[in-house]
Short mmCIF file of N, CA, C and O in Angstrom, two decimals:
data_model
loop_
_atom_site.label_atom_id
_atom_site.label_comp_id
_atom_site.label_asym_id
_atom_site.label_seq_id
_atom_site.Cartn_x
_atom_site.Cartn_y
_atom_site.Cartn_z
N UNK N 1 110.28 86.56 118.40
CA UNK N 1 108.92 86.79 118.77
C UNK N 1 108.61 85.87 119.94
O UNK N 1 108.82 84.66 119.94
N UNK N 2 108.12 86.53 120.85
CA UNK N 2 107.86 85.81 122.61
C UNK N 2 106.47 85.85 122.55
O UNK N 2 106.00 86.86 122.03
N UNK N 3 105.58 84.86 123.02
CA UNK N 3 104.48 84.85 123.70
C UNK N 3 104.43 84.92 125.14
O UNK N 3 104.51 83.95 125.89
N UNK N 4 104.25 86.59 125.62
CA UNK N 4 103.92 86.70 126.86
C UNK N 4 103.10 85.78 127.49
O UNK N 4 102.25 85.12 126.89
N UNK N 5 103.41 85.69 129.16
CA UNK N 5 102.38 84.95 130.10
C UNK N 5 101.09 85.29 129.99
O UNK N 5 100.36 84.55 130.64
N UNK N 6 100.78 85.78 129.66
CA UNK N 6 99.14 87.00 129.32
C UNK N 6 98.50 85.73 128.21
O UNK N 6 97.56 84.93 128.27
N UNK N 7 99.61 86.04 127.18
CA UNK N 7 98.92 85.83 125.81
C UNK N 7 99.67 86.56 124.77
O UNK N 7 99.88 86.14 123.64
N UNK N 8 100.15 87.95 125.35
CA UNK N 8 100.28 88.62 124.48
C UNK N 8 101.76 88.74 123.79
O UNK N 8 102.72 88.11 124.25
N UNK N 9 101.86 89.51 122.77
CA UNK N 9 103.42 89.24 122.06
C UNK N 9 104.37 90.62 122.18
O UNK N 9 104.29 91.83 122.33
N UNK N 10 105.16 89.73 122.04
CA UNK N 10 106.62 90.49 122.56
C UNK N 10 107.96 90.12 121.72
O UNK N 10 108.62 89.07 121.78
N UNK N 11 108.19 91.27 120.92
CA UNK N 11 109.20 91.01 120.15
C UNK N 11 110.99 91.24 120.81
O UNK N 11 111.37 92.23 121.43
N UNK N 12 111.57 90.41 120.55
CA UNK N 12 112.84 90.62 121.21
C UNK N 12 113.90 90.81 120.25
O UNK N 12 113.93 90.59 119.04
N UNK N 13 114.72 91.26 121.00
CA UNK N 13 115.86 92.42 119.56
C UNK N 13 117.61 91.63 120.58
O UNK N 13 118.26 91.85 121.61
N UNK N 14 117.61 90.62 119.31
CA UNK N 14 118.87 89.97 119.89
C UNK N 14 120.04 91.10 120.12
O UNK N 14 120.17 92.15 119.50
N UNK N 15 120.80 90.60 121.13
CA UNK N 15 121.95 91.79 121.57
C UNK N 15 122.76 91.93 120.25
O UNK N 15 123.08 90.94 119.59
N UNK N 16 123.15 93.46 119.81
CA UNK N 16 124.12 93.98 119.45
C UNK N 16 124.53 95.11 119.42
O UNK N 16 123.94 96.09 118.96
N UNK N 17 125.40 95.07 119.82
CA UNK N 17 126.21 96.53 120.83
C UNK N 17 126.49 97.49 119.51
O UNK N 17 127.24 97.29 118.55
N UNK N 18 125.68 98.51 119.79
CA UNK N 18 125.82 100.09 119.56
C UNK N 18 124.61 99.81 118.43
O UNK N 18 124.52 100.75 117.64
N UNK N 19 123.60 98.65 118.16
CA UNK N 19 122.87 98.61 117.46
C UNK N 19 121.59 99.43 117.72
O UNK N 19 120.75 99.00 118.51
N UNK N 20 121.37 100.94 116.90
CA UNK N 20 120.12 101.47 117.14
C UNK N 20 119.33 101.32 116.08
O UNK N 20 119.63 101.37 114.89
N UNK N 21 117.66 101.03 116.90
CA UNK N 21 116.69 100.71 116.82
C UNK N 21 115.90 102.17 116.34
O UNK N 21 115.94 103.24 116.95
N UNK N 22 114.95 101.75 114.66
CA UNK N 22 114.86 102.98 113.95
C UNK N 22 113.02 103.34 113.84
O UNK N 22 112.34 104.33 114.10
N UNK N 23 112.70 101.81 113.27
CA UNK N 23 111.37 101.74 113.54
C UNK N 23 110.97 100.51 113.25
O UNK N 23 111.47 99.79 112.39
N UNK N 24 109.92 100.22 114.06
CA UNK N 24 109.65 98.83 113.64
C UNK N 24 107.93 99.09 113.17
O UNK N 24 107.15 100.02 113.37
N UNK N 25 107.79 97.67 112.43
CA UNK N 25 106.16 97.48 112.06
C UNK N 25 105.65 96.04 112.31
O UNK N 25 106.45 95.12 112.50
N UNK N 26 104.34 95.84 112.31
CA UNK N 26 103.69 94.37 112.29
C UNK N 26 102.63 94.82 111.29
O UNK N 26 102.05 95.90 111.27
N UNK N 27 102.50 94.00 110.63
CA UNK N 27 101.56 93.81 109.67
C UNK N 27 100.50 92.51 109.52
O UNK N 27 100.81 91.49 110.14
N UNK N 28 99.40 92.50 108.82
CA UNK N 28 98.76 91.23 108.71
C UNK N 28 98.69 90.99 106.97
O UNK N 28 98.17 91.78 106.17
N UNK N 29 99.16 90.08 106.74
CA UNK N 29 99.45 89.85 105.72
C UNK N 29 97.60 89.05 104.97
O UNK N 29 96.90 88.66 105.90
N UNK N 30 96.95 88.84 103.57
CA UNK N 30 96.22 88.35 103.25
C UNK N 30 94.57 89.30 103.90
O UNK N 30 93.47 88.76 103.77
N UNK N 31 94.67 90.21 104.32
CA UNK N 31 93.59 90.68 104.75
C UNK N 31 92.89 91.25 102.99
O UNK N 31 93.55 91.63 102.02
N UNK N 32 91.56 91.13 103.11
CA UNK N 32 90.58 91.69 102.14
C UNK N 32 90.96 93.00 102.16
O UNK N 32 91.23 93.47 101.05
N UNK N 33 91.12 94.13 103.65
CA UNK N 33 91.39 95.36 103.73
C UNK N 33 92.39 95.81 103.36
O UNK N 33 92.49 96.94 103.84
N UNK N 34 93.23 95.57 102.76
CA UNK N 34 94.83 96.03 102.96
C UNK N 34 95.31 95.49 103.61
O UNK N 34 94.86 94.35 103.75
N UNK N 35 96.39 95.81 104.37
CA UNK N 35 96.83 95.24 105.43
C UNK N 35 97.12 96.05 106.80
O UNK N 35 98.01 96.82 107.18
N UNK N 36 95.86 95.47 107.36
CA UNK N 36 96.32 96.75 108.77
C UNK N 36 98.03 96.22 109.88
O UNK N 36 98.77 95.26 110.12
N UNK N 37 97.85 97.47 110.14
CA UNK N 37 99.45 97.59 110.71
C UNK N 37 99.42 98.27 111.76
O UNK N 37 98.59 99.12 112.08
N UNK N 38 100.71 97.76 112.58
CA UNK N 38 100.78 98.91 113.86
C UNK N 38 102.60 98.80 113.53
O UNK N 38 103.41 97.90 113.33
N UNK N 39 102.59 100.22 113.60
CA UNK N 39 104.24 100.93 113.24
C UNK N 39 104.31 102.20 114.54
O UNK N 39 103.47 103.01 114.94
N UNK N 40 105.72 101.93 114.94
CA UNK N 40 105.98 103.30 115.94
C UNK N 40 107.68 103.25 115.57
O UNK N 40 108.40 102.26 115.43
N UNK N 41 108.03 104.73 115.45
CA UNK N 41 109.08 105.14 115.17
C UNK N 41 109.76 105.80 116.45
O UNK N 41 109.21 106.38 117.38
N UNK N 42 111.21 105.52 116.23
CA UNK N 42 112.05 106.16 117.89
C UNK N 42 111.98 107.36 117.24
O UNK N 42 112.19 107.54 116.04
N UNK N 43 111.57 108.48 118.33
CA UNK N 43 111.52 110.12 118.37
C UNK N 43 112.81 110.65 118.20
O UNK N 43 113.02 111.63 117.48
N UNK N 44 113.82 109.96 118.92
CA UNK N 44 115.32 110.62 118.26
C UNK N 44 115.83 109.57 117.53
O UNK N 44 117.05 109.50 117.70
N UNK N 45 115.48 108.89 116.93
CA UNK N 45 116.27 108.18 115.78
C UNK N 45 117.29 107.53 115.71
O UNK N 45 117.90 107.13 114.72
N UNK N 46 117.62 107.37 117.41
CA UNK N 46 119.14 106.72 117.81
C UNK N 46 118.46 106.56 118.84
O UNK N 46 117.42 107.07 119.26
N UNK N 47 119.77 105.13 119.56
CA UNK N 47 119.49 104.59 121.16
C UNK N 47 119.15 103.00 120.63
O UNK N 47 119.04 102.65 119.45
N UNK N 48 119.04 102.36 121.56
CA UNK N 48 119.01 100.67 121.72
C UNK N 48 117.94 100.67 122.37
O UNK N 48 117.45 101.43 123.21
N UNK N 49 117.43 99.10 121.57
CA UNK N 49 115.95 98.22 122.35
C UNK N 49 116.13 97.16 122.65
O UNK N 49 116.93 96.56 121.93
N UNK N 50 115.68 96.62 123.46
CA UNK N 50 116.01 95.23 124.01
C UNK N 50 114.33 94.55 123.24
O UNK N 50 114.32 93.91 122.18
N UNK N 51 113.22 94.82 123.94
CA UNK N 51 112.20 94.80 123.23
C UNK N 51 111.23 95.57 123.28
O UNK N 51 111.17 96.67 123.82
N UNK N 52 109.92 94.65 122.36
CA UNK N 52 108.79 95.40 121.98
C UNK N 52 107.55 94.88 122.13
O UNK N 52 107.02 94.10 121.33
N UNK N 53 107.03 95.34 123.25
CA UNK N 53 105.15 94.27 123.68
C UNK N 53 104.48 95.60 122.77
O UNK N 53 104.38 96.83 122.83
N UNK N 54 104.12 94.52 121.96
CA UNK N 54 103.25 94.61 120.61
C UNK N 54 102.00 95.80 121.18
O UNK N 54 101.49 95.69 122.29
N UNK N 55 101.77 96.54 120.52
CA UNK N 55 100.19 97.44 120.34
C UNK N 55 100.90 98.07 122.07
O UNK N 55 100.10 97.85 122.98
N UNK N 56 101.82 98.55 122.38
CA UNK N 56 102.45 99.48 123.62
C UNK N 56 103.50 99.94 123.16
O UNK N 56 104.47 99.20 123.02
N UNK N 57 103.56 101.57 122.73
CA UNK N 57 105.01 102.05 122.41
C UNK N 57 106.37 102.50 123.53
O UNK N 57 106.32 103.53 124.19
N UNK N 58 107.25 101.77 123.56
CA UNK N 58 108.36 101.75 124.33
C UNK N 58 107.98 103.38 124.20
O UNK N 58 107.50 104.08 123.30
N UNK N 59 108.51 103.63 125.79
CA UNK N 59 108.83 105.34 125.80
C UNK N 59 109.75 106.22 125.16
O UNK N 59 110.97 106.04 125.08
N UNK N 60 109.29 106.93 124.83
CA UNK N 60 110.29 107.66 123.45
C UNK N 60 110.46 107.61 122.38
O UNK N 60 111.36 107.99 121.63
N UNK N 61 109.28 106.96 122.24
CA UNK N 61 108.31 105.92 120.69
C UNK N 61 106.89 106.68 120.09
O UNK N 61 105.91 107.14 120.69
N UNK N 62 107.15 106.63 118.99
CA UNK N 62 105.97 107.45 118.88
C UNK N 62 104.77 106.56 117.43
O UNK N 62 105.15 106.45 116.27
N UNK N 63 103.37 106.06 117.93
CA UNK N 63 102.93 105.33 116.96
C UNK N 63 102.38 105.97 115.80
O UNK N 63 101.77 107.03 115.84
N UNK N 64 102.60 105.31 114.79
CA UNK N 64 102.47 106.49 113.35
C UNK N 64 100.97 105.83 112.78
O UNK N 64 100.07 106.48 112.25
N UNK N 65 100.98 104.35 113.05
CA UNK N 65 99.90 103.74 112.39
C UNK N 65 99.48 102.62 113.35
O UNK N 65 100.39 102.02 113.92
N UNK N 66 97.81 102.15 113.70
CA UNK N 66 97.43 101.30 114.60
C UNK N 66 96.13 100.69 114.08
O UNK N 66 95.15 100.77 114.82
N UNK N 67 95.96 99.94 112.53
CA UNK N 67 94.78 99.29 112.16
C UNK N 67 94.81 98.01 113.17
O UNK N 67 93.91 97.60 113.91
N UNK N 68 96.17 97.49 112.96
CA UNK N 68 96.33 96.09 113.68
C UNK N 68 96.36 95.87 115.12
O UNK N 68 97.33 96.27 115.77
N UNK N 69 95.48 95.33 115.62
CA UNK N 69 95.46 95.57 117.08
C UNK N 69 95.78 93.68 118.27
O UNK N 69 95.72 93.36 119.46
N UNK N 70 96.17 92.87 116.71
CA UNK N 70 96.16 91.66 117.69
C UNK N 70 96.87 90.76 116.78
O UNK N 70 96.71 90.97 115.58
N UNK N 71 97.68 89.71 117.19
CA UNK N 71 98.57 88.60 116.10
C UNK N 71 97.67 86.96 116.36
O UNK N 71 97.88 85.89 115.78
N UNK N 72 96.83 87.22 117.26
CA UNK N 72 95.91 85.74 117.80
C UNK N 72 95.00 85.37 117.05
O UNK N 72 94.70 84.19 117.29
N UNK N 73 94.00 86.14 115.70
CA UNK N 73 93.58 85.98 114.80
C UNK N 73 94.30 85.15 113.88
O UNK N 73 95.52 85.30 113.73
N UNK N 74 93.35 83.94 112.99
CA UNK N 74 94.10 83.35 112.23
C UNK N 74 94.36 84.07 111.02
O UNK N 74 93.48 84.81 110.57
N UNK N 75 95.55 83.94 110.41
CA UNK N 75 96.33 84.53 109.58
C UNK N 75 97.54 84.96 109.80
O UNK N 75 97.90 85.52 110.84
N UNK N 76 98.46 84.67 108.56
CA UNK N 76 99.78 85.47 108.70
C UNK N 76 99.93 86.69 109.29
O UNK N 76 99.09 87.59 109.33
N UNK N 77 101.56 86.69 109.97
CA UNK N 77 101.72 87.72 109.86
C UNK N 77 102.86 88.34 109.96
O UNK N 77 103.66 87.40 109.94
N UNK N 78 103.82 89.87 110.09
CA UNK N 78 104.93 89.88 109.14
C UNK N 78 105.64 91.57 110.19
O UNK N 78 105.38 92.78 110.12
N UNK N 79 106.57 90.74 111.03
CA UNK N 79 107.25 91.89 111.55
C UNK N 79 108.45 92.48 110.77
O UNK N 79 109.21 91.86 110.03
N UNK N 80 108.48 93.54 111.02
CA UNK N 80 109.63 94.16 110.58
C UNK N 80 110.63 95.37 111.34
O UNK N 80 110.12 96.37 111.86
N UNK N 81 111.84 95.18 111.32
CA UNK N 81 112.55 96.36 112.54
C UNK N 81 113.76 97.25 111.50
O UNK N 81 114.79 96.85 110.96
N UNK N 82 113.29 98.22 111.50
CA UNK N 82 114.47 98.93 110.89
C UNK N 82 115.73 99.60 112.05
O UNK N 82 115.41 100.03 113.16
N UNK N 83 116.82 99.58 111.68
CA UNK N 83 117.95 100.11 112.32
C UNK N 83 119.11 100.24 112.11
O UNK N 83 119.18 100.45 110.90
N UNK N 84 120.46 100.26 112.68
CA UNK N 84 121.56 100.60 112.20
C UNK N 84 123.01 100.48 113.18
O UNK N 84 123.01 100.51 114.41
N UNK N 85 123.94 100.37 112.50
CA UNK N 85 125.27 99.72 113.88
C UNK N 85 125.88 100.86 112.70
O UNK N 85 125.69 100.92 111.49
N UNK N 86 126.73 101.78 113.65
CA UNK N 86 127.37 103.07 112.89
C UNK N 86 127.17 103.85 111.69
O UNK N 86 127.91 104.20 110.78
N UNK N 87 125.44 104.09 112.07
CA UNK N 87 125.11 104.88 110.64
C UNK N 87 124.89 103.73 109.77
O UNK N 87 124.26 104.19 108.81
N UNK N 88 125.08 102.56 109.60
CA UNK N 88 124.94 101.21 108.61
C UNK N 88 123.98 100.32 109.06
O UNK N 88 124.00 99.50 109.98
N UNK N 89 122.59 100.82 107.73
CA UNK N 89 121.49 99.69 107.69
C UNK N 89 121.28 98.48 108.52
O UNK N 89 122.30 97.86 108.21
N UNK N 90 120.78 97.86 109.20
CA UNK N 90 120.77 96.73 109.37
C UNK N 90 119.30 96.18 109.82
O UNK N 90 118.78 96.43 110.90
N UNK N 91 118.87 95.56 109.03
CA UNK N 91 117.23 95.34 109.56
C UNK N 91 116.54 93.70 109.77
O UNK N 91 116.94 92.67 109.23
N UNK N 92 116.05 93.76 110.18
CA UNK N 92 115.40 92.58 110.70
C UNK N 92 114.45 92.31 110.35
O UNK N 92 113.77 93.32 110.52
N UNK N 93 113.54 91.16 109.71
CA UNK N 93 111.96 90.66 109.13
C UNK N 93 111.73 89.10 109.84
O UNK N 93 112.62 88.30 110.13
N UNK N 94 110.51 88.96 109.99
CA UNK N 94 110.35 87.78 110.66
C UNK N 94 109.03 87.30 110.10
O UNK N 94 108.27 87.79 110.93
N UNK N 95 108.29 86.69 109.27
CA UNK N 95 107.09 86.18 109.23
C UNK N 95 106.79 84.25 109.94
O UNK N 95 107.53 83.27 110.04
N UNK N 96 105.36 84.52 110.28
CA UNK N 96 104.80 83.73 111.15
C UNK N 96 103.50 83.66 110.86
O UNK N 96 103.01 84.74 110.52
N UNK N 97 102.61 82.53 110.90
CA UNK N 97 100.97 82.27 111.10
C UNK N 97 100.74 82.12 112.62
O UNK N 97 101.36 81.54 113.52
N UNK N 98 99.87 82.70 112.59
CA UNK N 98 98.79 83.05 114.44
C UNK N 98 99.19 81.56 115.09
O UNK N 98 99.70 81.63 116.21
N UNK N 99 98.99 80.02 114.46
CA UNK N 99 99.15 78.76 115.09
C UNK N 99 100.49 78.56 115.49
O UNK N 99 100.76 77.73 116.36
N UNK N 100 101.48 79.34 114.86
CA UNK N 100 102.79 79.33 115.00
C UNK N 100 102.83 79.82 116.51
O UNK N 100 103.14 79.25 117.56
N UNK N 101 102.34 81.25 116.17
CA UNK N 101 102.78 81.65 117.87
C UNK N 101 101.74 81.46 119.20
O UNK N 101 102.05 81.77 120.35
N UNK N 102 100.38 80.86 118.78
CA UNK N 102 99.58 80.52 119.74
C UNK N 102 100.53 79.17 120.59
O UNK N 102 100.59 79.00 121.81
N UNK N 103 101.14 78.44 119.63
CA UNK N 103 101.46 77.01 120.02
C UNK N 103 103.11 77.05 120.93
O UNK N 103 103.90 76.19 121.31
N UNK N 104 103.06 78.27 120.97
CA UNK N 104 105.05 78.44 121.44
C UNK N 104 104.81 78.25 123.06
O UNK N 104 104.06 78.94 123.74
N UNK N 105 105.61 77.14 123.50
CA UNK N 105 105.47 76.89 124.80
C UNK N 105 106.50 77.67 125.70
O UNK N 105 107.61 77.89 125.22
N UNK N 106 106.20 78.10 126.95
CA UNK N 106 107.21 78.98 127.89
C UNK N 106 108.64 78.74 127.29
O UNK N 106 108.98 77.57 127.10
N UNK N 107 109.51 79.75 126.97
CA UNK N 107 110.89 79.61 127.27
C UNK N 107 111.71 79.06 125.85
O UNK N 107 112.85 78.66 125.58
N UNK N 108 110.30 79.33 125.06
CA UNK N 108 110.76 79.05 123.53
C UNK N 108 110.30 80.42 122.80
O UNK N 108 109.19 80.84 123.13
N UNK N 109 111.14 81.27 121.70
CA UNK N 109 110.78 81.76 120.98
C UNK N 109 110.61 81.41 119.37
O UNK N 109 111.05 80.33 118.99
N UNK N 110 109.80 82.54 118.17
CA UNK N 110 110.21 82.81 117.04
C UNK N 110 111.41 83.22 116.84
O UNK N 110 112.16 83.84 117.59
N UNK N 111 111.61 82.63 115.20
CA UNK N 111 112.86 83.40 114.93
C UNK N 111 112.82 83.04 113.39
O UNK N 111 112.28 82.05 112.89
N UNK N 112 113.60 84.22 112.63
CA UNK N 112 113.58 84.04 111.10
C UNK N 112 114.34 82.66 110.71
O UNK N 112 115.20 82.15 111.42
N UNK N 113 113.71 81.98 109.08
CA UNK N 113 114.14 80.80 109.25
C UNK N 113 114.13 80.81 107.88
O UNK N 113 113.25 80.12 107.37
N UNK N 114 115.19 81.64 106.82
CA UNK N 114 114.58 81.54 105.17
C UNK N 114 113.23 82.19 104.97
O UNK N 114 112.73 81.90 103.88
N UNK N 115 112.72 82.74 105.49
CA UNK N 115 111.79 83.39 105.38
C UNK N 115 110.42 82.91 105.65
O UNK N 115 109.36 83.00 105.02
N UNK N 116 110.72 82.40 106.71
CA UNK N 116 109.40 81.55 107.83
C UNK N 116 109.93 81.54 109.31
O UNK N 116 110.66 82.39 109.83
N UNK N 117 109.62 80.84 109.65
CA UNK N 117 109.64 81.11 111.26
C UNK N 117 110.02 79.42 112.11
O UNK N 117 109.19 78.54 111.93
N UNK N 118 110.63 79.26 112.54
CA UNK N 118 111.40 77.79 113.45
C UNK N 118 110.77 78.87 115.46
O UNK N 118 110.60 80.05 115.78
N UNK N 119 110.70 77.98 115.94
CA UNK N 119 111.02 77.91 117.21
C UNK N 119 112.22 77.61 118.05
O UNK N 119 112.65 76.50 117.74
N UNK N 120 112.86 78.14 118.91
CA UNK N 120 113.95 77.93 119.00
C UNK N 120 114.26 78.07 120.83
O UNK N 120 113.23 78.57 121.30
N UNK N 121 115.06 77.87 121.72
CA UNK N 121 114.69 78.32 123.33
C UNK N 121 115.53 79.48 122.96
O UNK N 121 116.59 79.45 122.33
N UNK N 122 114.88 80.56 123.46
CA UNK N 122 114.85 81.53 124.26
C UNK N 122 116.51 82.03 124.36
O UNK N 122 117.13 82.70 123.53
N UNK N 123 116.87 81.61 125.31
CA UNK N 123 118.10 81.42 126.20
C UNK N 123 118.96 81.19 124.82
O UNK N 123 119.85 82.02 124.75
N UNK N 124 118.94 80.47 123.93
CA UNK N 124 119.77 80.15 122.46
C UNK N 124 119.69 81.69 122.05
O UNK N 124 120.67 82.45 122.06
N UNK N 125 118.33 82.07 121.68
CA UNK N 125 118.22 83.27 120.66
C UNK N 125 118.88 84.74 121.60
O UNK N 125 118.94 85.86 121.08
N UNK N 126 119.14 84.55 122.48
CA UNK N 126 119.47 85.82 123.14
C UNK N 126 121.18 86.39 123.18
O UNK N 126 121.76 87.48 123.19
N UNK N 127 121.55 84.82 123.21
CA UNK N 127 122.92 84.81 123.32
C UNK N 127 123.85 85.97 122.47
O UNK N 127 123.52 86.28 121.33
N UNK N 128 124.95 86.54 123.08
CA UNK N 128 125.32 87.59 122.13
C UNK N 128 126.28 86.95 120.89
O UNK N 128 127.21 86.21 121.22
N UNK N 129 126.05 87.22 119.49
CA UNK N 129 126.41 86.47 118.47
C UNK N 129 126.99 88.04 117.59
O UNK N 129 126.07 88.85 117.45
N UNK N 130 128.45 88.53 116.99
CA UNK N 130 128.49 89.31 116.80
C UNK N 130 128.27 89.18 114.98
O UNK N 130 128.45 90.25 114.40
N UNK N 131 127.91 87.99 114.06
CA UNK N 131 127.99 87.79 113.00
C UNK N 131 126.67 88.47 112.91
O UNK N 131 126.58 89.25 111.97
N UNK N 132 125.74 88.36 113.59
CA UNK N 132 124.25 89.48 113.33
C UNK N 132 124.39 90.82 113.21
O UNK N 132 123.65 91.55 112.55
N UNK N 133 125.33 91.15 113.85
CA UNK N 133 125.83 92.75 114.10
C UNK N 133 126.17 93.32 112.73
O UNK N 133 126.45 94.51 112.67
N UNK N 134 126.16 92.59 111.63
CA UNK N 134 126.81 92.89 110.86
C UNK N 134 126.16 93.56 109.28
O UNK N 134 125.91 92.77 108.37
N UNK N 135 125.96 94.99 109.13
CA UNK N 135 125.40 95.89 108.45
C UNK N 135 125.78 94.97 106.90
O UNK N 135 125.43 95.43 105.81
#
């Protein structure tokens, strides 16, 4: 998870080759309402993402659900990416609080950590690592 120059967020999908990207969601976790969400699913169900600026569906994306319209509000909150490396599952979850990612300075991202969130540079989390690849 990147904090754009804007402000705004940008999820990044560490490299792994032939890894397609199925659907992803953000959620707000602790809301009185439920939990509003923004989810968009790939239209053909195969193909690779590098990333995802939050509440904008990559082209060829189609959004299914849009209560959640912002991660800068205080409160948790709880990405999720579904996908697959040869037909085989492989998915990704990341939770974080709003101070977490308000406070991420240039050139540092989120990243899952036991089931919380560490900061980490950028340039580390991108690197191609093939033990992630692994369904």
């Amino acid at each position: 998870m990147e904090r754009t120059q804007s402000g705004g967020a940008r999820v990044l999908i560490a490299p792994c080759a032939e890894f397609d990207v199925l659907q992803f969601s953000a959620f707000s976790e602790g809301s009185s309402g439920g939990y509003p969400r923004w989810a968009i699913i790939n239209d053909a169900m195969r193909g690779p993402l590098t990333e995802i600026d939050l509440f904008s569906a990559p082209q060829g994306w189609s959004v299914t659900e849009e209560t959640l319209r912002d991660v800068r509000a205080a409160g948790k909150y709880t990405m999720t990416l579904d996908g697959a490396v040869h037909g085989r599952g492989l998915d990704g979850r990341i939770s974080f609080t709003s101070s977490q990612f308000e406070s991420l300075p240039p050139g540092e991202v989120l990243v899952a950590d036991n089931g919380s969130a560490k900061s980490t540079q950028k340039s580390n989390f991108m690197k191609e690592d093939s033990g992630r690849c692994k369904p």
